[in-house]
CSV table of C-alpha atoms and ligand atoms in Angstrom, one decimal:
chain,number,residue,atom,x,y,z
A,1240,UNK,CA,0.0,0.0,0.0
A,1241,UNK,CA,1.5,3.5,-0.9
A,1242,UNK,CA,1.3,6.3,1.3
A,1243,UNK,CA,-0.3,10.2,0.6
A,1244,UNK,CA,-3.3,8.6,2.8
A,1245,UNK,CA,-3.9,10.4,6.3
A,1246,UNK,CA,-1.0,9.3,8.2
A,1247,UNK,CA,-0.7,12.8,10.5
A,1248,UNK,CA,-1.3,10.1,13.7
A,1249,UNK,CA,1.5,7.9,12.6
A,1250,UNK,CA,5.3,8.3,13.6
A,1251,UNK,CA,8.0,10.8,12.2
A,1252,UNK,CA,10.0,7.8,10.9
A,1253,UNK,CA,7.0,6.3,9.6
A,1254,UNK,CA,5.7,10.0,7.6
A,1255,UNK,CA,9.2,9.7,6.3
A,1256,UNK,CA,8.9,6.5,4.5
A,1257,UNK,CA,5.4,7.3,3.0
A,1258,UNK,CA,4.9,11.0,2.8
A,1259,UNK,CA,4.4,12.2,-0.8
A,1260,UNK,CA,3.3,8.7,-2.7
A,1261,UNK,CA,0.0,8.8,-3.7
A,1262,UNK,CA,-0.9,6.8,-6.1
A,1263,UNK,CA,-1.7,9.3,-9.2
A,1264,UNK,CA,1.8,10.2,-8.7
A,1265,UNK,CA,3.6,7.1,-8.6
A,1266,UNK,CA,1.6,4.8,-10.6
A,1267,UNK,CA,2.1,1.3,-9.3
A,1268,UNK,CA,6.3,2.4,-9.0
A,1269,UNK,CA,7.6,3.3,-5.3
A,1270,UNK,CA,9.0,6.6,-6.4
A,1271,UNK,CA,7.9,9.2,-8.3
A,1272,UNK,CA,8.8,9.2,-11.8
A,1273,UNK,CA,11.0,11.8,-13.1
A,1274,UNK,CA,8.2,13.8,-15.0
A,1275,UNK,CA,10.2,16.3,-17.1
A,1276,UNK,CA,7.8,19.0,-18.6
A,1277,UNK,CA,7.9,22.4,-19.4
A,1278,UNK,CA,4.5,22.4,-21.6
A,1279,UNK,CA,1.6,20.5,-20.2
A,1280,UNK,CA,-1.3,19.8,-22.9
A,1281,UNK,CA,-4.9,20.0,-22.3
A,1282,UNK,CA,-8.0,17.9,-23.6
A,1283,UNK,CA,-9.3,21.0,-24.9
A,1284,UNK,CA,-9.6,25.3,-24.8
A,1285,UNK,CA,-12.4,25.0,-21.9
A,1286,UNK,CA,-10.3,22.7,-20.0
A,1287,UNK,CA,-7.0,24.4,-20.3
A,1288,UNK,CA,-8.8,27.9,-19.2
A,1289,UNK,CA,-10.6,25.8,-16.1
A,1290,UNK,CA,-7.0,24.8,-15.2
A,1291,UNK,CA,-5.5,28.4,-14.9
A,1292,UNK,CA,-8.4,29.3,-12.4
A,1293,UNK,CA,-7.0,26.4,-9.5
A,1294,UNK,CA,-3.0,27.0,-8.6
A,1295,UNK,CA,-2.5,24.4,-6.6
A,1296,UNK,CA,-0.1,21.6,-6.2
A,1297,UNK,CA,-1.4,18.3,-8.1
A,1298,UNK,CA,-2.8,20.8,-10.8
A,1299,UNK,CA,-1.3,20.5,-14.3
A,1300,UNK,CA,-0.9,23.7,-15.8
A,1301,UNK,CA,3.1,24.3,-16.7
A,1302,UNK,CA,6.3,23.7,-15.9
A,1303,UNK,CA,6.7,26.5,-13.7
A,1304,UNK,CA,4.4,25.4,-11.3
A,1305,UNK,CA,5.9,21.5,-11.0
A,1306,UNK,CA,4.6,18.2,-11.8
A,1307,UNK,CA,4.6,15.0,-9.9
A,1308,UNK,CA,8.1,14.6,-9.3
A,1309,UNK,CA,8.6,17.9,-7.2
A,1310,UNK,CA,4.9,18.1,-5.9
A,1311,UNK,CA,5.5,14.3,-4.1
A,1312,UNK,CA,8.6,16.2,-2.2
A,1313,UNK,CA,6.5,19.2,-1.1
A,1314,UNK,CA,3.2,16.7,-0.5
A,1315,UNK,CA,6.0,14.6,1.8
A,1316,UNK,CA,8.2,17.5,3.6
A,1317,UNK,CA,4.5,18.7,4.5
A,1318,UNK,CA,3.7,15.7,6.1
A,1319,UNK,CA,6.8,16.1,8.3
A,1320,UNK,CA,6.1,19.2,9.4
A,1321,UNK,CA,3.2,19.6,11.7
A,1322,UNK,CA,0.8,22.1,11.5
A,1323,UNK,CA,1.7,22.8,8.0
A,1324,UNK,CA,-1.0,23.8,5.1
A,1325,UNK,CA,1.9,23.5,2.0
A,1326,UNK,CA,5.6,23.8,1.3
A,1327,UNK,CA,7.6,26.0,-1.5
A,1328,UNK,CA,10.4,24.1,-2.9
A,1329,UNK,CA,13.4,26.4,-4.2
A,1330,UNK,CA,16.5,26.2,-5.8
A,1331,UNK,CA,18.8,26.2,-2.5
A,1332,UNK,CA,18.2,27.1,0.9
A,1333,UNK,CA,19.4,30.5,0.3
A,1334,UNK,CA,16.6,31.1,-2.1
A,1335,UNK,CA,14.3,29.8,0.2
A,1336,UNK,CA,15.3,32.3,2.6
A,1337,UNK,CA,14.3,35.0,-0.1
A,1338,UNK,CA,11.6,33.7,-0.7
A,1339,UNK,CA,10.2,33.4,2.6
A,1340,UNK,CA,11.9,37.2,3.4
A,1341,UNK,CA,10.0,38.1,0.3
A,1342,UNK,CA,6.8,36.9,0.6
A,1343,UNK,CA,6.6,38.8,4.8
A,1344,UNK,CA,8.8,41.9,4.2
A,1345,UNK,CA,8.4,44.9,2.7
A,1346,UNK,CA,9.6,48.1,2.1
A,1347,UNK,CA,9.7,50.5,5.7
A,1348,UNK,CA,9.6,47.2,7.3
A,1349,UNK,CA,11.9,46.3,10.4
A,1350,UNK,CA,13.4,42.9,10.7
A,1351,UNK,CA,14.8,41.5,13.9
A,1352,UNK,CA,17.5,38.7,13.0
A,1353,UNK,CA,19.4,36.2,15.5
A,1354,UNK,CA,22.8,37.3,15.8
A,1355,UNK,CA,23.9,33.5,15.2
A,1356,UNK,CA,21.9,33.4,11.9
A,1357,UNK,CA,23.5,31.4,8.8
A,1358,UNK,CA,26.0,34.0,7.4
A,1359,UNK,CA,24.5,34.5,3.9
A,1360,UNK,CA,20.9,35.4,6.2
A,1361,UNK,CA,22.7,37.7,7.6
A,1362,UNK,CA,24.3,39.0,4.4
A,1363,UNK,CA,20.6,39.0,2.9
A,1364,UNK,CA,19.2,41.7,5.8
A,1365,UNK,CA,22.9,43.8,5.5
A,1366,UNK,CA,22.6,43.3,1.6
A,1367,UNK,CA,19.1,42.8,-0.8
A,1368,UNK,CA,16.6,43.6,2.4
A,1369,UNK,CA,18.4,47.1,3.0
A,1370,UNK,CA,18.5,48.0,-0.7
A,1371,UNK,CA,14.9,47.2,-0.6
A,1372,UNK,CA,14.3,49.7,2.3
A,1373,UNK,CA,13.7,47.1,5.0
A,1374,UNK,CA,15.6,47.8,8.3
A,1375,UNK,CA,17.2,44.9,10.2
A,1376,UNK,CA,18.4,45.1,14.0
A,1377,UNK,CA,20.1,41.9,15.4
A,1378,UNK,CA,20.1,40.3,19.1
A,1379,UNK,CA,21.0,38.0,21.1
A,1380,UNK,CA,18.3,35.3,21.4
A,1381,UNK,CA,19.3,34.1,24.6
A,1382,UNK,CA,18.0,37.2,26.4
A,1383,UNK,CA,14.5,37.0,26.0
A,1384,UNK,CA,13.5,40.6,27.8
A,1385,UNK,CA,15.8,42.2,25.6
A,1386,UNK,CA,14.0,41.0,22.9
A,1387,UNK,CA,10.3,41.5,24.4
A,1388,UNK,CA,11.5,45.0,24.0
A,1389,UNK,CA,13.0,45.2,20.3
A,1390,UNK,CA,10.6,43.4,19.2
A,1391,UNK,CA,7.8,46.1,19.3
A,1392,UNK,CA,7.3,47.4,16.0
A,1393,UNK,CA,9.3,44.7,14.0
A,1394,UNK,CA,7.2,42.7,10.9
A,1395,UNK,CA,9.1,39.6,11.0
A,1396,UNK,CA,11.5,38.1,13.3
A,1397,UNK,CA,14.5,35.7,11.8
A,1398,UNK,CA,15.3,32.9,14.5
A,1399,UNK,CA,17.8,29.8,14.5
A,1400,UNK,CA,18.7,27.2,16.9
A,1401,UNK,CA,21.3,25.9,17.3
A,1402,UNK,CA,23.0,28.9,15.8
A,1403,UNK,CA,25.0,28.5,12.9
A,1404,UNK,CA,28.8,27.8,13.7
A,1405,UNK,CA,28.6,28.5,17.7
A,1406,UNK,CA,25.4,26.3,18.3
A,1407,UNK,CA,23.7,28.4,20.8
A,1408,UNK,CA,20.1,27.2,21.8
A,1409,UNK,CA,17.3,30.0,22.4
A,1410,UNK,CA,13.8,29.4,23.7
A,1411,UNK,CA,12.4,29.3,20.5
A,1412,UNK,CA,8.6,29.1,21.8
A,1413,UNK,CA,9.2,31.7,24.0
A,1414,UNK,CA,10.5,33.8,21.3
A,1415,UNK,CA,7.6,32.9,18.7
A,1416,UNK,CA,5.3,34.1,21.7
A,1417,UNK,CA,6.6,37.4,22.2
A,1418,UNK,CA,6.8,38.0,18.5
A,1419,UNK,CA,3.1,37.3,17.8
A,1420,UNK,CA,2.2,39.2,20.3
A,1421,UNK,CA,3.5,42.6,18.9
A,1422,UNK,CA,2.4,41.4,16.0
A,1423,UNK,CA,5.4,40.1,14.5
A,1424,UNK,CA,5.6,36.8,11.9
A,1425,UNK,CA,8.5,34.8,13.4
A,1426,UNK,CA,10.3,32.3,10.6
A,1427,UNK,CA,13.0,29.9,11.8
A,1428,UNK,CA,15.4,28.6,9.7
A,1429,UNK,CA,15.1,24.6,10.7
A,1430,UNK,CA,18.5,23.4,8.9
A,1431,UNK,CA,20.2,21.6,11.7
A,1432,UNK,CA,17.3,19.8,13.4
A,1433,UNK,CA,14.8,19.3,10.7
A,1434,UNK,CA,11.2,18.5,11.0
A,1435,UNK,CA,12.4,15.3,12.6
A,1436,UNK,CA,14.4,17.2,15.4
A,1437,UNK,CA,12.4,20.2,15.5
A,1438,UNK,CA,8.7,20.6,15.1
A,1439,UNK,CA,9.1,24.7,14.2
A,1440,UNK,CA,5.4,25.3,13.3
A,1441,UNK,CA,4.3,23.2,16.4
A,1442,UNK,CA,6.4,25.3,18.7
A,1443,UNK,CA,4.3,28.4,17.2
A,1444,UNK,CA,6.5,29.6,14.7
A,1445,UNK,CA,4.7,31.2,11.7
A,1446,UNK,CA,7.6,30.1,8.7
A,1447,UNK,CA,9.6,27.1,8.7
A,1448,UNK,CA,12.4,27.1,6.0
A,1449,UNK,CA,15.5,24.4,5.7
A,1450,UNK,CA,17.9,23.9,3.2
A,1451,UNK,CA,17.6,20.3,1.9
A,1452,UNK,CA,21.2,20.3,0.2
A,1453,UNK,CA,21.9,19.1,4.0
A,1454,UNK,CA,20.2,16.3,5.4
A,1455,UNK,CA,17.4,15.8,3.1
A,1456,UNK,CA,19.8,15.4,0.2
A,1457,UNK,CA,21.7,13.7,2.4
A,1458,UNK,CA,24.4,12.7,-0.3
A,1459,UNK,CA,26.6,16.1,-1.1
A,1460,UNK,CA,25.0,16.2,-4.4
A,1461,UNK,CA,22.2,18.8,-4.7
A,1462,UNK,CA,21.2,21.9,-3.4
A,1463,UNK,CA,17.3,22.7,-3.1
A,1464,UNK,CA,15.8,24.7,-0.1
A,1465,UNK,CA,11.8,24.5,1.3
A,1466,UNK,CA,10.0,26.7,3.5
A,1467,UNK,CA,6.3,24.9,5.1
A,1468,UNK,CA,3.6,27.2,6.7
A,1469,UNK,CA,0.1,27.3,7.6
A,1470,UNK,CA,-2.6,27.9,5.0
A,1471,UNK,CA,-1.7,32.1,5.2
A,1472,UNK,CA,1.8,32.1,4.9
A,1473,UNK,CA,2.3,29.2,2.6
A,1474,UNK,CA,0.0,30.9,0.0
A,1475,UNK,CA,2.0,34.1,0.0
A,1476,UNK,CA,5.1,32.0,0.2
A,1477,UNK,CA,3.6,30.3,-3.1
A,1478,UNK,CA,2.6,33.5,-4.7
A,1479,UNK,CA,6.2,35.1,-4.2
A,1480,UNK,CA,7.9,32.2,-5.5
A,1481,UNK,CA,5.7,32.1,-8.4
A,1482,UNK,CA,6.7,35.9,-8.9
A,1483,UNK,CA,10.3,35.3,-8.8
A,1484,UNK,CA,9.9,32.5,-10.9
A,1485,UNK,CA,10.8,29.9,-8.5
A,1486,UNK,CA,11.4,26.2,-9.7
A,1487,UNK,CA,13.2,23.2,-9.0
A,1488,UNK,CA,14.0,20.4,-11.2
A,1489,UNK,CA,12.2,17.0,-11.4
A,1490,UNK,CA,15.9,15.4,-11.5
A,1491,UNK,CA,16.5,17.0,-8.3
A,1492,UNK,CA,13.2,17.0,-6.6
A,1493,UNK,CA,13.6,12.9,-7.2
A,1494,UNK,CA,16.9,12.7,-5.6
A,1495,UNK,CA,15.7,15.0,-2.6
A,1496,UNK,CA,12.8,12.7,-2.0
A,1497,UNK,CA,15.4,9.6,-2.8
A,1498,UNK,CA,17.2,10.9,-0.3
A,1499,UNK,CA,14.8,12.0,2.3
A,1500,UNK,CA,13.2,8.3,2.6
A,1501,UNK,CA,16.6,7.5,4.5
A,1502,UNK,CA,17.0,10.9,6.6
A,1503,UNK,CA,15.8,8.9,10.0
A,1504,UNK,CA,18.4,6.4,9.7
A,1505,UNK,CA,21.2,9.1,8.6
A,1506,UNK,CA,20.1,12.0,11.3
A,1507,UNK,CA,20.1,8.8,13.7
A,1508,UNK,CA,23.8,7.6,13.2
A,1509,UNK,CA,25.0,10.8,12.5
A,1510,UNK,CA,23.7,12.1,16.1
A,1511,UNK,CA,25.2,9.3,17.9
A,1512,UNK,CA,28.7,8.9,16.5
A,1513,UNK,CA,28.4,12.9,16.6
A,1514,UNK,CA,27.9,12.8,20.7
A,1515,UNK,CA,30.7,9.6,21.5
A,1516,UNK,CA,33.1,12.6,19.2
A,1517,UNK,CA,31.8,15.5,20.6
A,1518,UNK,CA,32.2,13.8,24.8
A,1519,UNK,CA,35.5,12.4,23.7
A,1520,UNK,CA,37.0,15.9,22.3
A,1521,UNK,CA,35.4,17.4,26.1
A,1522,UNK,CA,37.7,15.6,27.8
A,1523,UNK,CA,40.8,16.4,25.4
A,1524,UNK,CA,43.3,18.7,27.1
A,1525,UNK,CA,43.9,20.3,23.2
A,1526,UNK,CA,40.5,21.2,23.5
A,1527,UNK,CA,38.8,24.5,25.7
A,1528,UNK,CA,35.5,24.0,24.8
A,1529,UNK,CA,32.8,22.1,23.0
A,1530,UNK,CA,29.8,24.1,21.4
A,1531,UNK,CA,27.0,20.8,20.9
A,1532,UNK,CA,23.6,21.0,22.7
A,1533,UNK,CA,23.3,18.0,22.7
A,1534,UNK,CA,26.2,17.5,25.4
A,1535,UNK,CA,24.6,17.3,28.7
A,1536,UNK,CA,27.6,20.1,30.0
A,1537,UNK,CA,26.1,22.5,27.2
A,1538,UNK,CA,24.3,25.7,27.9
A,1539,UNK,CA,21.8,24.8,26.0
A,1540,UNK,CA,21.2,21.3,27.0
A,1541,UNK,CA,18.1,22.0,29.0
A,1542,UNK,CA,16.2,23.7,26.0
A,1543,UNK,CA,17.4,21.1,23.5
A,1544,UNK,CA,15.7,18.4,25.5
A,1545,UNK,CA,13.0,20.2,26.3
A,1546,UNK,CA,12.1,20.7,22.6
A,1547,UNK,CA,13.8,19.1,20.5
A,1548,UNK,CA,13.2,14.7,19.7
A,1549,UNK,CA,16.7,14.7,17.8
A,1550,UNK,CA,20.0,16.1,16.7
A,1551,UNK,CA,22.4,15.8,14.0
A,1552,UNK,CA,26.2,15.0,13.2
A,1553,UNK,CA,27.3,19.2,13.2
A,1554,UNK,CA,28.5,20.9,15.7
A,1555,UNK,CA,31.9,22.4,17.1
A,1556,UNK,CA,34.4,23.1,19.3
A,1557,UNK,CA,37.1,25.7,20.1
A,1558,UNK,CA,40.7,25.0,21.0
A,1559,UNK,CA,42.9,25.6,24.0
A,1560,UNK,CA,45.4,27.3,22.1
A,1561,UNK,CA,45.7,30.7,21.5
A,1562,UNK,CA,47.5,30.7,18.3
A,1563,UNK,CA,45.1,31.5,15.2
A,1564,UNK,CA,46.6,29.3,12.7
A,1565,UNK,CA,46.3,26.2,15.4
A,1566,UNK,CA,42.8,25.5,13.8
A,1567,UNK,CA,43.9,25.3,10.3
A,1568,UNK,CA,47.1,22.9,10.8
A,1569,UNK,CA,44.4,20.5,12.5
A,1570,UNK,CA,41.7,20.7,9.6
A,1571,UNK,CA,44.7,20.2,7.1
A,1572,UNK,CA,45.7,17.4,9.1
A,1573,UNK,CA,42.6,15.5,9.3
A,1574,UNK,CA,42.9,12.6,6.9
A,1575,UNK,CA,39.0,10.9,7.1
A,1576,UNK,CA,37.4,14.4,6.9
A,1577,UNK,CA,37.2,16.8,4.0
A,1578,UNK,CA,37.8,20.7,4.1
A,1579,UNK,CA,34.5,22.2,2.5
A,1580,UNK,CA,31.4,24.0,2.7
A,1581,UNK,CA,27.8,22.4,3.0
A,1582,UNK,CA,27.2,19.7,5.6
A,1583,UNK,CA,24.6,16.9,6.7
A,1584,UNK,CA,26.1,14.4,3.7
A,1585,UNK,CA,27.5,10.9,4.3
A,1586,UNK,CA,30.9,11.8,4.6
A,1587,UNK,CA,32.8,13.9,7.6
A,1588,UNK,CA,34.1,17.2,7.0
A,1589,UNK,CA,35.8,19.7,8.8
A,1590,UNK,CA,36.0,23.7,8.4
A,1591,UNK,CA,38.4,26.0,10.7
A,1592,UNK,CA,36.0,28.9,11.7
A,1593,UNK,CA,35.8,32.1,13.1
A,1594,UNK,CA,32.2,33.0,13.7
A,1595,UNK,CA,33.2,36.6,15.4
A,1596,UNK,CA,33.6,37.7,11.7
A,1597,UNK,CA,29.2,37.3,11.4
A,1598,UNK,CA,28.4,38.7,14.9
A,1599,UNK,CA,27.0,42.0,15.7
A,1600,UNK,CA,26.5,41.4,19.5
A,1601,UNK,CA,27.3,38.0,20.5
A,1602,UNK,CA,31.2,37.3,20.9
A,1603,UNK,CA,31.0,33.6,18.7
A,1604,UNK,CA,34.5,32.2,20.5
A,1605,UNK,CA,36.1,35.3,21.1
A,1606,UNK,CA,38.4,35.0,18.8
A,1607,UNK,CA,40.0,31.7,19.8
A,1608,UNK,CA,40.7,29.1,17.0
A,1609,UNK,CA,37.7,27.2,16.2
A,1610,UNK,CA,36.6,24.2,14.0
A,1611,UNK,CA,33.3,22.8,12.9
A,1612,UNK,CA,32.7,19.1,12.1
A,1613,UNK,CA,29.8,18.0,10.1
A,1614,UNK,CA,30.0,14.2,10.9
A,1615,UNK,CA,29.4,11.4,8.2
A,1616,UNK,CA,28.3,7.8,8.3
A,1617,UNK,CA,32.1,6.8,8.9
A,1618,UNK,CA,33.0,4.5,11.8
A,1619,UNK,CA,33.2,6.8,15.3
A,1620,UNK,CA,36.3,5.1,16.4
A,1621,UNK,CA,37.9,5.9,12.8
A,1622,UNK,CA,37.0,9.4,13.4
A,1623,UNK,CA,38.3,9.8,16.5
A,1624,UNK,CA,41.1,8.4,15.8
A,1625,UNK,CA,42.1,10.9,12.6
A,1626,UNK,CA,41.5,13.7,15.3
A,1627,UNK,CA,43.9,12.3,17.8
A,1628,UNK,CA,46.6,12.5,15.4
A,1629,UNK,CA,45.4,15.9,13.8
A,1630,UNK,CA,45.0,17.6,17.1
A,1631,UNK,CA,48.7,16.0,18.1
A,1632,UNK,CA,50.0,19.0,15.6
A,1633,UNK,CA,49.1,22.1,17.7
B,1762,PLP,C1,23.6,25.7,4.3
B,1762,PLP,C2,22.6,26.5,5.1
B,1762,PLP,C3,21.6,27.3,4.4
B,1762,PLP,C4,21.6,27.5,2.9
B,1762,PLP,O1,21.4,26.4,2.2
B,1762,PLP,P1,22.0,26.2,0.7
B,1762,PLP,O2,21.2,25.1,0.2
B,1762,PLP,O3,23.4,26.0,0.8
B,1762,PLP,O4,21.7,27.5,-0.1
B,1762,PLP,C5,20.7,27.9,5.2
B,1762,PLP,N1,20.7,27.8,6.5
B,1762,PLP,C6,21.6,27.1,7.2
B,1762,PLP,C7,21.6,27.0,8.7
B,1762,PLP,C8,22.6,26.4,6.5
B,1762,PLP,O5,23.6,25.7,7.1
């Protein structure tokens, strides 16, 4: 039996495995087919002017507006994220952080943004947004009457957790409770937790975007972004997307959904080889500090478990030493683990860091060398061992 029947009672891990295949779609296949179409042709005039009055997923119409292939992704992200009317798809995360700044904001507007947001968010507000005459003030989300202050007068407010690159946790509920009552849409950018970690629109925020280049791609080979709301927002999400011309491809919306079917098992090995690393590097003397909510010794720990049912293979830590270019002679001497951007794939990698360069009021690690892992499906004890030797040349 294929799924796309009501399975909203049914577990995450179960949503996962079915969400999107309904049988119009699929045919008597398991996955989607790859329906590649620009045109799409109609019986006749009266049928093909019927069609342009209903803009709806599942609707043929044209290529712009997706087929099958991309509509069984949205169909199955939706079904992960509870609460949720529809879901955008866009060409990478960064777009669908436009998109979703798009469709809330505009000009005269003020925009409240986590000081830990993802760098290129940040870049957005400093960039695009203040060309366009919106007005962005950041803070720290940690200090939640600060923000029941700021947050008077704002239109939207931009919220992450764990923070990019220092993995802070904020009370996000809190936060999405103060923001709708001034009157402010809160999105949260759901990238490291995913609607299997992190139920966003649950925990009352309005917008929930993620890139899927991470974990729903899963496999370091595409980039594609999503943003799920409630009936309101996801219908001006849709209708700014559509004006931008918004569209992913049915070759890539297949492998995100290829690779989504698997996210569980990934997010689930990933998060515990992550935790044996991240309690090993604790109790290294190379190493000051570990940034990972997760850790039972982190800050954030209490939130985290509060909120969140699971966690992921990223996090980082900062080292003892005081010498800048320590960081960089232990990424270059990682052997398992590759130097690059992205994260959330199979495979390990590392980045040196310096998260002071995108802060406007928190202090990231002060300036001590830093590195972020993103870790893969690779055996822990292999892991751990490449870091021994690596963090033997400070
Ligand atoms: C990578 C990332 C994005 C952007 O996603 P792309 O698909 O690379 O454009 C957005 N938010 C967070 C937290 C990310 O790590």
């Amino acid at each position: 039996m294929s799924g796309g029947g009501d399975d909203s009672a049914r577990k995450p891990a179960t949503r996962v495995v079915r969400g999107g295949r309904r049988p119009e779609w699929t045919g008597p296949v398991v996955n989607p087919p790859v329906w590649r179409a620009s045109t799409h042709l109609y019986a006749s005039d009266a049928e093909r002017r019927e069609a342009g009055k209903h803009n709806n997923d599942g609707q043929f119409f044209y290529g712009r507006r997706g087929a099958p292939t991309q509509w069984a992704l949205a169909d199955a992200l939706t079904a992960l994220e509870e609460g949720a009317h529809g879901t955008v798809l866009y060409p990478s995360g960064v777009a669908a952080i436009a998109g979703a700044m798009l469709a809330v904001l505009k000009p005269g507007d003020r925009l409240l943004m986590s000081d830990n947001a993802y760098d290129p968010t940040r870049s957005m507000a400093t960039g695009l947004l203040a060309r366009l005459g919106v007005e962005t003030a950041f803070f720290d989300p940690r200090d939640l009457f600060g923000f029941a202050e700021a947050v008077e007068g704002a239109k939207a407010v931009w919220l992450e957790a764990p923070g990019s690159l220092t993995f802070e946790m904020c009370d996000i509920p809190a936060l999405a409770a103060l923001a709708r009552k001034a009157g402010a849409v809160s999105i949260l950018d759901n990238t490291w937790a995913s609607p299997l970690g992190f139920a966003g629109l649950a925990h009352g925020c309005d917008i929930v975007m993620m890139s899927l280049s991470k974990h729903v791609g899963g496999h370091s080979d595409l980039m594609m972004g999503s943003a799920s709301a409630g009936k309101r927002w996801y219908t001006a999400l849709r209708r700014t997307a559509q004006e931008l011309g918004q569209v992913v491809s049915p070759d890539d919306a297949a492998l995100a959904a290829r690779g989504l079917r698997t996210m569980g098992v990934r997010l689930e090995a990933q998060t515990r080889s992550a935790l044996a690393i991240a309690q090993w590097l604790e109790a290294r003397p190379e190493v000051a500090r570990v940034l990972c909510p997760m850790l039972p010794s982190d800050p954030g720990h209490a939130l985290w478990t509060r909120d969140f049912t699971g966690g992921c293979g990223l996090f980082s830590f900062v080292l003892a030493s005081d010498d800048p270019a320590a960081s960089a002679r232990v990424v270059d001497a990682l052997e398992l683990f590759g130097i690059g951007y992205s994260w959330g794939g199979y495979e390990s990698l590392a980045l040196a860091i310096t998260p002071e360069d995108y802060r406007s009021c928190m202090i990231g690690t002060g300036g001590k060398p830093a590195i972020r892992l993103s870790i893969g499906l690779e055996d822990a004890e292999d892991l751990i061992g490449d870091l021994t030797q690596a963090l033997s040349r400070i």
